[in-house]
Amino acid sequence: MQWLQRSVGLAIIGLATLGAGALWVAVAAGDPEAGHAPDEGLLFGIWRVFYDTEMPAPRVLLAAVGVALLLAAGVAGVERRLLTRARRSEDGNRMPLAPKLVMTETRGEYAGEVTITVLIPAHNEEGCISETLASLQSQSLPPARIVVVADNCSDGTVRLAREAGVDVYETVDNKHKKAGGLNQALAQVLPGQGDNDCVMIMDADTTLDAGFLEGAAKRLTNDRALMAVGGLFYGEDGFGLIGQFQRNEYTRYQRDLRRRRGRVFVLTGTASVFRPRALRAVAEERGKILPGVPGDVYDTIALTEDNELTIALKTLGALMISPSECTVVTEVMPSWRGLWAQRLRWQRGALENLGAYGLRPQTFRYWMQQLGIGYGVIALAAYLLLIILMILATSNWVWFPFWIGIGLVFTLERVVTVWRGGWGARWLGLSLFPELFYAMFLNVVYLKGIWDLSLAKQADWKHVVQTAPGSRAEH
Amino acid sequence: MPSLVVPMGVLLPDSILRNDFIAVLAAFVAINTIVYVTLAVAKILPKFYLRDWLAASNRRSETRSIHPDAPVGGPTGGTLGTRLAQPHRRTRE
């Protein structure tokens, strides 16, 4: 089985390459016209310029636009269809969390108001735990209980938590880091929870916006079939250009989710609320429908446990949402090295999860996403190669009016999609090329993730320790 | 006469731009660029939800609230006129 998991990355990049290869062959068969010498002209009757009015043939343009629209509509259509099927499922053996079944089981029963118990896994978090707890205690709807799950802490985390007046659960002989610690704490907490006594898991380095818990409780009150509410995260201020790159990325992600009306990609580990029924069902199905050890809520092998839990819940038919009122501020990586390590873990975790779940309807969207990134790597590399060749081989600057127009549309998209991020975000979007290089950086991480997974290199867990506001160290 | 002609480094001969491989590469990049720009335009434009206006068949038959006696919420159907007059349903505030 392991070889199958290891080949996931290669299969994805292989498929993307195959697609690109097919397009290349089709293009070559059309015998495209080689570039010709640019025209020379006068701009406003004053400036002497070289220009080239070259643009793709109308049928090529139309075909490319058509393919793009078909692809986008196809993926969205299939995803919606699968979602609708899950919502209407009555198969309790394969989808025990399907809304119809949950509705039937809870019909006419009132299990009390929605309460939220917060679990915060913490491993040496003295630099940020107090701020996190303060943000929780000042919520417009405070949590019923806060439990810091202290895992092998050797600093002041436990002391600070106790001083803040919250419960502390110290893990016992935990060898599975965050997921293992959470499993131990959940085993203690879950048995006593009623159907509406929800559990929130949140990172110790995350700060909730004031209305998060109230918003989540309202959603869970209004819809008894709703199994989980995920947070929308955006990046903290500061850390210069690299911070802004990440904030822009998160702002776009938020916008995408709003446009999907909250339909979840990943229930973020930064802060997500679960109905106990959902977590119990996952623990129950591990080793059967789901990978992992029976009885565990979190799969201790998964490198990105939030992504894995999302796929697990989707597999069981759970209804989930990431509503716009549930926002959290999360850390941004302060250095390229830190970002590299974080993204490598995310990337590899996502691929490993796909390997563990294989081809199932519930993973369709994630396979497509990976395939999209894979093709994007090839497309962006080809673009940069062409630009470099042109720059090295052209003796004079040549203006391409058609492609300049296309570039302006891209720039507009970059700016519009980060508009809510403020002027810093907009200026960075407007400059286009820095973000292109950021995308290239992420692409290289993607390739490295595939490389590591294929060679079965041991994944490393980089932990960022927050020592004082504004300064961090990676270990 | 002022000039916008910027001399550039000529590390490679001009003639490679008329090479067949470069022609295919340029066409390949051009098609990809059009595909991506189409997706970019789709992202710029506001999203239109056809089902909002056609959701009459999506009517709820019972309350989904945790309170068994709460009124039935969600899509309510009705004529196109009444549906258009309703606030957005589902997750929108």
Coordinates of C-alpha atoms in Angstrom, one line a residue:
Chain A
M1 CA 0.0 0.0 0.0
Q2 CA 2.8 2.4 0.8
W3 CA 4.2 2.4 -2.7
L4 CA 0.7 3.5 -3.8
Q5 CA 0.7 6.4 -1.4
R6 CA 4.2 7.4 -2.5
S7 CA 3.3 7.4 -6.1
V8 CA 0.4 9.9 -5.6
G9 CA 2.5 12.9 -6.3
L10 CA 4.1 11.3 -9.4
A11 CA 0.7 10.3 -10.7
I12 CA -0.5 13.9 -10.4
I13 CA 2.5 15.5 -11.9
G14 CA 2.5 12.8 -14.6
L15 CA -1.1 13.5 -15.5
A16 CA -0.4 17.2 -15.6
T17 CA 2.6 16.6 -17.9
L18 CA 0.5 14.4 -20.1
G19 CA -2.0 17.1 -20.5
A20 CA 0.6 19.7 -21.3
G21 CA 2.3 17.3 -23.7
A22 CA -1.0 16.7 -25.5
L23 CA -1.5 20.4 -25.9
W24 CA 2.1 20.8 -27.1
V25 CA 1.7 18.1 -29.7
A26 CA -1.6 19.7 -30.9
V27 CA 0.0 23.1 -31.1
A28 CA 3.1 21.7 -33.0
A29 CA 0.8 19.8 -35.4
G30 CA -0.8 23.1 -36.3
D31 CA 2.6 24.3 -37.4
P32 CA 2.5 27.7 -35.7
E33 CA 4.0 30.6 -37.6
A34 CA 7.5 31.5 -36.4
G35 CA 8.0 35.0 -35.0
H36 CA 8.6 37.7 -37.5
A37 CA 10.4 40.9 -37.3
P38 CA 8.5 43.6 -35.4
D39 CA 7.1 46.7 -37.1
E40 CA 8.6 50.1 -36.4
G41 CA 6.3 53.0 -35.8
L42 CA 5.9 56.4 -34.3
L43 CA 3.9 56.8 -31.1
F44 CA 1.8 60.0 -31.0
G45 CA 4.0 61.1 -33.9
I46 CA 6.9 61.6 -31.5
W47 CA 8.4 58.3 -30.1
R48 CA 10.0 55.7 -32.3
V49 CA 8.9 52.3 -31.1
F50 CA 9.0 48.6 -32.2
Y51 CA 5.7 46.8 -31.9
D52 CA 4.1 43.5 -32.9
T53 CA 0.4 43.2 -33.3
E54 CA 0.6 39.4 -33.3
M55 CA -2.3 37.6 -31.5
P56 CA -3.7 34.1 -31.6
A57 CA -6.1 33.2 -34.4
P58 CA -9.7 33.8 -33.5
R59 CA -10.5 30.0 -33.5
V60 CA -7.6 29.3 -31.1
L61 CA -8.8 32.1 -28.9
L62 CA -12.3 30.8 -28.8
A63 CA -11.1 27.2 -28.2
A64 CA -8.9 28.3 -25.3
V65 CA -11.7 30.4 -23.7
G66 CA -14.1 27.5 -24.2
V67 CA -11.8 24.9 -22.6
A68 CA -11.3 27.2 -19.6
L69 CA -15.0 27.8 -19.0
L70 CA -15.8 24.1 -19.6
L71 CA -13.1 23.0 -17.1
A72 CA -14.2 25.4 -14.4
A73 CA -17.9 24.6 -14.9
G74 CA -17.2 20.9 -15.1
V75 CA -15.3 20.8 -11.8
A76 CA -17.9 23.0 -10.1
G77 CA -20.8 21.0 -11.5
V78 CA -19.4 17.6 -10.4
E79 CA -18.6 19.0 -7.0
R80 CA -22.1 20.3 -6.5
R81 CA -23.6 17.1 -7.7
L82 CA -21.6 15.0 -5.3
L83 CA -22.5 17.4 -2.5
T84 CA -26.2 17.2 -3.3
R85 CA -25.9 13.4 -3.3
A86 CA -24.4 13.4 0.1
R87 CA -27.1 15.7 1.4
R88 CA -29.8 13.4 0.2
S89 CA -28.1 10.2 1.2
E90 CA -30.0 7.8 3.5
D91 CA -27.3 5.2 3.6
G92 CA -26.4 5.1 7.3
N93 CA -23.6 2.5 6.8
R94 CA -21.6 4.6 4.3
M95 CA -22.7 8.1 5.3
P96 CA -23.7 8.2 9.0
L97 CA -23.5 12.0 9.2
A98 CA -25.7 12.7 6.1
P99 CA -28.1 15.6 6.9
K100 CA -31.2 13.5 6.3
L101 CA -30.2 10.9 8.8
V102 CA -29.1 13.4 11.4
M103 CA -32.4 15.3 11.0
T104 CA -34.3 12.1 11.5
E105 CA -32.3 11.1 14.6
T106 CA -32.7 14.6 16.2
R107 CA -36.3 15.3 15.2
G108 CA -38.5 16.6 18.0
E109 CA -35.6 16.4 20.6
Y110 CA -34.2 19.4 22.3
A111 CA -30.7 18.8 23.7
G112 CA -30.2 22.2 25.2
E113 CA -28.6 25.4 23.9
V114 CA -25.4 25.3 21.9
T115 CA -22.4 25.5 24.1
I116 CA -18.7 25.5 23.0
T117 CA -15.8 23.9 24.7
V118 CA -12.5 25.0 23.3
L119 CA -9.5 22.7 23.1
I120 CA -6.1 24.4 22.5
P121 CA -3.3 22.0 21.7
A122 CA -0.1 23.7 23.0
H123 CA 3.5 22.8 22.8
N124 CA 5.7 25.5 24.4
E125 CA 3.5 28.4 23.5
E126 CA 4.2 30.9 26.3
G127 CA 4.8 33.7 23.8
C128 CA 1.3 33.7 22.5
I129 CA -1.0 31.6 24.8
S130 CA -2.1 34.6 27.0
E131 CA -3.2 36.6 24.0
T132 CA -5.1 33.6 22.6
L133 CA -6.9 33.0 25.9
A134 CA -7.8 36.7 26.2
S135 CA -9.3 36.7 22.7
L136 CA -11.4 33.7 23.7
Q137 CA -12.6 35.2 27.1
S138 CA -13.6 38.5 25.4
Q139 CA -15.8 36.9 22.8
S140 CA -19.3 38.3 22.5
L141 CA -20.4 34.7 23.4
P142 CA -17.7 33.3 25.8
P143 CA -16.9 29.6 25.6
A144 CA -18.5 27.3 28.2
R145 CA -15.1 25.9 28.9
I146 CA -11.5 26.3 27.8
V147 CA -9.0 23.5 28.0
V148 CA -5.3 24.0 27.1
V149 CA -4.0 20.6 26.0
A150 CA -0.4 20.9 27.1
D151 CA 1.9 18.5 25.3
N152 CA 5.4 18.1 26.6
C153 CA 5.6 21.8 27.6
S154 CA 8.9 22.8 29.2
D155 CA 8.2 26.5 29.3
G156 CA 5.6 28.7 31.1
T157 CA 2.6 27.6 29.0
V158 CA 0.9 25.6 31.7
R159 CA 1.5 28.3 34.4
L160 CA 0.2 31.1 32.1
A161 CA -2.9 29.0 31.3
R162 CA -3.7 28.3 34.9
E163 CA -3.1 32.0 35.7
A164 CA -5.7 32.9 33.1
G165 CA -8.2 30.7 34.9
V166 CA -8.6 28.0 32.3
D167 CA -8.4 24.2 32.6
V168 CA -5.2 22.5 31.6
Y169 CA -5.0 18.9 30.4
E170 CA -1.4 17.6 30.3
T171 CA -0.9 14.7 27.9
V172 CA 0.4 11.4 29.1
D173 CA 3.1 9.5 27.1
N174 CA 2.0 11.1 23.9
K175 CA 4.2 10.3 20.9
H176 CA 2.0 11.6 18.2
K177 CA 2.4 15.4 18.7
K178 CA -0.7 17.6 18.1
A179 CA -3.0 14.9 16.8
G180 CA -2.0 12.5 19.6
G181 CA -2.6 15.2 22.3
L182 CA -5.9 16.1 20.9
N183 CA -7.0 12.4 20.8
Q184 CA -6.2 12.1 24.5
A185 CA -8.1 15.2 25.4
L186 CA -11.1 14.4 23.3
A187 CA -11.3 10.9 24.8
Q188 CA -11.8 12.7 28.1
V189 CA -14.1 15.5 26.9
L190 CA -16.4 13.9 24.3
P191 CA -18.2 11.3 26.5
G192 CA -19.8 14.0 28.6
Q193 CA -21.0 16.2 25.7
G194 CA -24.6 16.4 24.7
D195 CA -25.7 16.8 21.1
N196 CA -25.4 20.6 21.1
D197 CA -22.3 20.8 23.4
C198 CA -19.9 21.5 20.6
V199 CA -16.1 21.3 20.6
M200 CA -13.8 23.9 19.1
I201 CA -10.2 23.0 18.3
M202 CA -8.0 26.0 17.8
D203 CA -4.3 26.7 17.5
A204 CA -2.4 28.4 20.3
D205 CA -1.0 31.1 17.9
T206 CA -4.4 32.2 16.6
T207 CA -6.6 35.0 17.7
L208 CA -10.4 34.9 17.2
D209 CA -12.3 37.9 15.9
A210 CA -14.9 39.0 18.5
G211 CA -18.0 37.5 16.8
F212 CA -16.6 34.1 16.0
L213 CA -18.2 32.0 18.7
E214 CA -21.5 33.8 18.5
G215 CA -21.6 33.3 14.7
A216 CA -20.7 29.7 15.0
A217 CA -23.3 29.1 17.8
K218 CA -26.0 30.8 15.7
R219 CA -25.2 28.6 12.7
L220 CA -25.3 25.4 14.8
T221 CA -28.5 26.5 16.5
N222 CA -30.3 27.2 13.2
D223 CA -29.2 24.0 11.6
R224 CA -29.2 20.8 13.6
A225 CA -27.8 18.9 10.6
L226 CA -24.7 21.1 10.5
M227 CA -21.8 19.1 11.8
A228 CA -18.9 21.6 11.7
V229 CA -18.2 25.3 11.3
G230 CA -14.7 26.3 10.0
G231 CA -13.0 29.6 10.5
L232 CA -11.8 31.9 7.8
F233 CA -8.3 32.9 8.5
Y234 CA -6.3 35.9 7.6
G235 CA -2.7 36.8 8.2
E236 CA -1.5 39.0 11.1
D237 CA 0.1 42.4 10.4
G238 CA 3.8 42.9 9.9
F239 CA 6.8 41.0 8.6
G240 CA 7.2 43.2 5.5
L241 CA 6.9 41.9 2.0
I242 CA 6.8 38.2 2.9
G243 CA 4.0 38.9 5.3
Q244 CA 2.1 40.8 2.7
F245 CA 2.5 37.9 0.2
Q246 CA 0.9 35.5 2.6
R247 CA -1.8 38.0 3.6
N248 CA -2.7 38.4 0.0
E249 CA -2.9 34.7 -0.5
Y250 CA -5.2 34.3 2.6
T251 CA -7.4 37.3 1.4
R252 CA -7.9 35.6 -1.9
Y253 CA -8.7 32.3 -0.2
Q254 CA -11.4 34.1 1.9
R255 CA -12.9 35.7 -1.1
D256 CA -13.0 32.3 -2.9
L257 CA -14.8 30.8 0.1
R258 CA -17.3 33.7 0.3
R259 CA -18.0 33.1 -3.4
R260 CA -18.6 29.5 -2.7
R261 CA -21.0 30.6 0.0
G262 CA -19.0 29.0 2.7
R263 CA -18.7 25.6 1.1
V264 CA -15.7 24.2 2.9
F265 CA -12.3 23.3 1.3
V266 CA -10.6 22.6 4.6
L267 CA -11.9 23.0 8.2
T268 CA -8.9 25.0 9.3
G269 CA -6.9 23.8 12.2
T270 CA -6.5 27.4 13.3
A271 CA -10.1 27.4 14.6
S272 CA -13.0 25.1 13.8
V273 CA -16.1 24.0 15.8
F274 CA -17.5 20.5 15.6
R275 CA -20.7 18.9 16.9
P276 CA -19.7 16.0 19.1
R277 CA -21.8 13.6 17.0
A278 CA -19.4 14.3 14.1
L279 CA -16.2 13.6 16.1
R280 CA -17.7 10.5 17.6
A281 CA -18.7 9.2 14.2
V282 CA -15.1 9.8 12.9
A283 CA -13.6 7.9 15.8
E284 CA -16.1 5.1 15.3
E285 CA -15.3 4.7 11.6
R286 CA -11.5 4.8 11.8
G287 CA -10.2 1.5 10.6
K288 CA -13.5 0.9 8.7
I289 CA -14.5 3.5 6.2
L290 CA -11.8 5.9 7.2
P291 CA -8.0 5.4 7.6
G292 CA -6.4 5.5 11.1
V293 CA -6.6 3.8 14.4
P294 CA -10.1 2.8 15.6
G295 CA -11.3 5.1 18.4
D296 CA -9.0 8.0 17.4
V297 CA -10.7 11.3 16.3
Y298 CA -7.5 12.5 14.6
D299 CA -5.4 10.3 12.4
T300 CA -2.0 10.4 14.0
I301 CA -0.1 9.6 10.7
A302 CA -1.5 12.5 8.8
L303 CA 0.9 15.4 8.5
T304 CA -1.9 17.9 8.1
E305 CA -4.6 16.7 10.5
D306 CA -7.1 19.4 9.7
N307 CA -7.2 18.5 6.1
E308 CA -7.5 14.9 6.9
L309 CA -10.4 15.4 9.3
T310 CA -12.2 17.5 6.7
I311 CA -11.9 14.7 4.2
A312 CA -13.0 12.2 6.9
L313 CA -16.1 14.3 7.7
K314 CA -16.9 14.7 4.0
T315 CA -16.6 11.0 3.5
L316 CA -19.2 10.4 6.2
G317 CA -21.5 12.9 4.5
A318 CA -21.3 15.7 7.1
L319 CA -22.7 19.1 6.3
M320 CA -20.0 21.8 7.0
I321 CA -19.6 25.5 6.4
S322 CA -17.0 28.3 6.7
P323 CA -19.2 31.4 7.2
S324 CA -18.0 34.9 6.7
E325 CA -18.7 35.9 10.3
C326 CA -16.2 33.4 11.7
T327 CA -12.8 35.0 11.1
V328 CA -9.5 34.4 12.8
V329 CA -6.1 36.0 12.7
T330 CA -3.3 33.6 12.2
E331 CA 0.4 33.9 12.2
V332 CA 2.4 34.5 9.0
M333 CA 5.8 32.9 8.4
P334 CA 8.4 35.5 9.1
S335 CA 11.1 34.1 6.8
W336 CA 11.4 32.3 3.5
R337 CA 12.9 29.4 5.3
G338 CA 9.9 29.2 7.7
L339 CA 7.5 29.5 4.8
W340 CA 9.3 26.8 2.9
A341 CA 9.0 24.4 5.8
Q342 CA 5.3 25.2 6.5
R343 CA 4.2 24.8 2.9
L344 CA 6.3 21.7 2.4
R345 CA 4.4 20.2 5.3
W346 CA 1.0 21.3 4.0
Q347 CA 1.8 20.2 0.5
R348 CA 3.1 16.8 1.5
G349 CA 0.3 16.3 4.0
A350 CA -2.3 17.1 1.3
L351 CA -0.8 14.5 -1.0
E352 CA -0.5 11.9 1.7
N353 CA -4.1 12.4 2.6
L354 CA -5.1 11.8 -1.0
G355 CA -3.0 8.7 -1.1
A356 CA -4.7 7.4 2.1
Y357 CA -8.2 8.1 0.8
G358 CA -7.5 7.2 -2.8
L359 CA -10.1 8.0 -5.6
R360 CA -13.4 8.6 -3.9
P361 CA -16.1 11.0 -4.8
Q362 CA -15.4 13.1 -1.7
T363 CA -11.7 13.6 -2.8
F364 CA -12.6 14.6 -6.3
R365 CA -12.2 18.3 -5.6
Y366 CA -8.8 17.8 -3.9
W367 CA -7.4 15.7 -6.8
M368 CA -8.5 18.4 -9.2
Q369 CA -6.9 21.1 -7.0
Q370 CA -3.6 19.2 -7.0
L371 CA -3.8 18.6 -10.8
G372 CA -4.5 22.3 -11.3
I373 CA -1.3 23.2 -9.3
G374 CA 0.7 20.6 -11.2
Y375 CA -0.4 22.0 -14.5
G376 CA 0.2 25.5 -13.2
V377 CA 3.8 24.6 -12.5
I378 CA 4.3 23.6 -16.1
A379 CA 2.4 26.6 -17.5
L380 CA 4.3 29.2 -15.4
A381 CA 7.7 27.6 -16.1
A382 CA 6.9 27.7 -19.8
Y383 CA 5.9 31.3 -19.6
L384 CA 9.0 32.3 -17.7
L385 CA 11.2 30.4 -20.1
L386 CA 9.7 32.2 -23.1
I387 CA 10.1 35.6 -21.4
I388 CA 13.7 34.9 -20.6
L389 CA 14.5 33.7 -24.1
M390 CA 12.8 36.8 -25.6
I391 CA 14.8 39.1 -23.3
L392 CA 18.1 37.4 -24.1
A393 CA 17.5 37.3 -27.9
T394 CA 15.8 40.5 -28.6
S395 CA 18.0 43.4 -29.4
N396 CA 15.3 46.1 -29.0
W397 CA 12.3 46.3 -26.7
V398 CA 9.2 45.3 -28.6
W399 CA 5.6 46.3 -27.6
F400 CA 2.9 43.6 -27.9
P401 CA -0.4 45.5 -27.6
F402 CA -2.5 42.4 -27.4
W403 CA -0.4 40.8 -24.7
I404 CA -0.1 44.0 -22.8
G405 CA -4.0 44.1 -22.7
I406 CA -4.0 40.5 -21.4
G407 CA -1.4 41.5 -18.8
L408 CA -3.6 44.4 -17.7
V409 CA -6.6 41.9 -17.1
F410 CA -4.3 39.8 -15.0
T411 CA -3.2 42.8 -13.0
L412 CA -6.9 43.8 -12.5
E413 CA -7.7 40.3 -11.2
R414 CA -4.7 40.5 -8.8
V415 CA -6.0 43.8 -7.4
V416 CA -9.7 43.1 -7.3
T417 CA -9.2 39.8 -5.5
V418 CA -7.2 41.4 -2.7
W419 CA -9.2 44.6 -2.5
R420 CA -10.4 43.9 1.0
G421 CA -6.8 43.5 2.2
G422 CA -6.2 47.3 2.0
W423 CA -3.7 49.4 0.1
G424 CA -0.6 47.4 0.9
A425 CA -2.3 44.3 -0.6
R426 CA -3.6 46.3 -3.6
W427 CA -0.2 47.8 -4.4
L428 CA 1.5 44.4 -4.3
G429 CA -1.2 43.0 -6.6
L430 CA -0.8 45.9 -9.0
S431 CA 2.9 45.2 -9.3
L432 CA 2.0 41.7 -10.6
F433 CA 5.5 40.3 -11.0
P434 CA 6.5 40.0 -7.3
E435 CA 3.4 37.8 -6.8
L436 CA 4.4 35.8 -9.9
F437 CA 7.7 35.0 -8.2
Y438 CA 5.9 34.2 -5.0
A439 CA 3.7 31.7 -7.0
M440 CA 6.9 30.3 -8.5
F441 CA 8.3 29.8 -5.0
L442 CA 5.2 27.9 -4.0
N443 CA 5.5 25.8 -7.2
V444 CA 9.0 24.8 -6.3
V445 CA 7.8 23.8 -2.8
Y446 CA 5.1 21.7 -4.6
L447 CA 7.7 19.9 -6.6
K448 CA 9.9 19.4 -3.6
G449 CA 6.9 17.9 -1.8
I450 CA 6.3 15.4 -4.6
W451 CA 10.0 14.6 -4.7
D452 CA 10.2 13.9 -1.0
L453 CA 7.0 11.9 -0.9
S454 CA 8.1 9.8 -3.9
L455 CA 11.5 9.0 -2.2
A456 CA 9.7 8.5 1.1
K457 CA 11.9 11.0 2.9
Q458 CA 11.0 11.4 6.5
A459 CA 8.8 14.4 6.9
D460 CA 10.0 17.0 9.3
W461 CA 7.7 18.9 11.6
K462 CA 9.0 22.5 11.8
H463 CA 7.6 24.1 14.9
V464 CA 7.6 27.9 15.1
V465 CA 8.1 29.2 18.6
Q466 CA 6.8 32.6 19.4
T467 CA 9.1 34.1 21.9
A468 CA 7.9 37.7 22.0
P469 CA 5.6 39.7 19.7
G470 CA 7.4 40.4 16.5
S471 CA 10.2 37.9 16.9
R472 CA 10.1 34.2 16.2
A473 CA 12.4 31.4 15.9
E474 CA 12.0 28.1 14.0
H475 CA 13.1 24.8 15.4
Chain B
M1 CA 13.8 62.4 -32.1
P2 CA 13.0 60.9 -28.7
S3 CA 13.0 57.2 -28.7
L4 CA 11.3 54.4 -26.7
V5 CA 13.5 51.9 -28.3
V6 CA 15.4 50.3 -25.4
P7 CA 18.6 48.4 -26.4
M8 CA 18.7 45.1 -24.7
G9 CA 21.2 42.4 -24.0
V10 CA 21.8 40.1 -27.0
L11 CA 23.2 37.0 -25.3
L12 CA 21.4 34.9 -27.8
P13 CA 21.1 35.5 -31.6
D14 CA 17.9 37.2 -32.8
S15 CA 17.4 34.3 -35.2
I16 CA 16.4 31.8 -32.5
L17 CA 13.1 33.6 -32.2
R18 CA 12.3 32.4 -35.6
N19 CA 13.1 28.8 -34.6
D20 CA 10.4 26.2 -34.8
F21 CA 10.7 25.2 -31.1
I22 CA 10.3 28.8 -30.0
A23 CA 7.2 29.1 -32.3
V24 CA 5.6 26.1 -30.6
L25 CA 6.6 27.3 -27.2
A26 CA 5.1 30.7 -27.9
A27 CA 1.8 29.2 -29.1
F28 CA 1.7 26.9 -26.1
V29 CA 2.2 29.8 -23.7
A30 CA -0.3 31.9 -25.6
I31 CA -3.0 29.2 -25.3
N32 CA -2.3 28.7 -21.6
T33 CA -2.3 32.4 -21.0
I34 CA -5.8 32.7 -22.6
V35 CA -7.0 29.9 -20.5
Y36 CA -5.7 31.5 -17.3
V37 CA -7.0 35.0 -18.3
T38 CA -10.5 33.5 -18.9
L39 CA -10.4 32.1 -15.3
A40 CA -9.1 35.5 -14.1
V41 CA -12.0 37.3 -15.7
A42 CA -14.4 34.8 -14.1
K43 CA -12.9 35.6 -10.8
I44 CA -13.2 39.4 -11.3
L45 CA -16.9 39.2 -12.2
P46 CA -19.5 39.0 -9.5
K47 CA -20.9 35.6 -9.1
F48 CA -24.5 35.0 -10.1
Y49 CA -26.5 32.3 -8.4
L50 CA -29.2 31.1 -10.7
R51 CA -30.7 28.8 -8.1
D52 CA -31.5 31.8 -5.9
W53 CA -34.2 32.9 -8.3
L54 CA -35.3 29.4 -9.2
A55 CA -35.4 27.8 -5.8
A56 CA -39.1 27.3 -5.5
S57 CA -38.8 23.5 -5.5
N58 CA -36.2 23.7 -2.7
R59 CA -38.8 24.5 -0.1
R60 CA -38.1 23.2 3.5
S61 CA -40.8 21.0 5.0
E62 CA -39.6 21.1 8.6
T63 CA -37.5 23.3 10.9
R64 CA -33.8 22.6 10.9
S65 CA -33.3 24.5 14.2
I66 CA -32.3 22.7 17.4
H67 CA -35.5 24.0 18.8
P68 CA -38.2 21.6 17.6
D69 CA -40.9 24.3 17.7
A70 CA -38.9 27.0 15.8
P71 CA -40.5 28.3 12.6
V72 CA -39.5 26.7 9.3
G73 CA -36.6 28.8 7.9
G74 CA -34.7 28.7 4.6
P75 CA -36.0 28.8 1.1
T76 CA -39.6 29.6 1.0
G77 CA -40.5 29.5 -2.7
G78 CA -43.3 31.7 -4.1
T79 CA -43.5 33.6 -7.3
L80 CA -40.4 35.0 -9.0
G81 CA -41.4 38.4 -7.8
T82 CA -41.5 37.4 -4.2
R83 CA -38.2 35.5 -4.5
L84 CA -36.5 38.5 -6.0
A85 CA -37.8 40.6 -3.1
Q86 CA -36.3 38.3 -0.5
P87 CA -32.9 38.8 1.0
H88 CA -30.2 36.4 -0.2
R89 CA -30.7 33.0 1.3
R90 CA -28.2 30.4 2.4
T91 CA -25.0 31.7 3.9
R92 CA -25.1 35.3 2.8
E93 CA -25.7 37.9 5.5

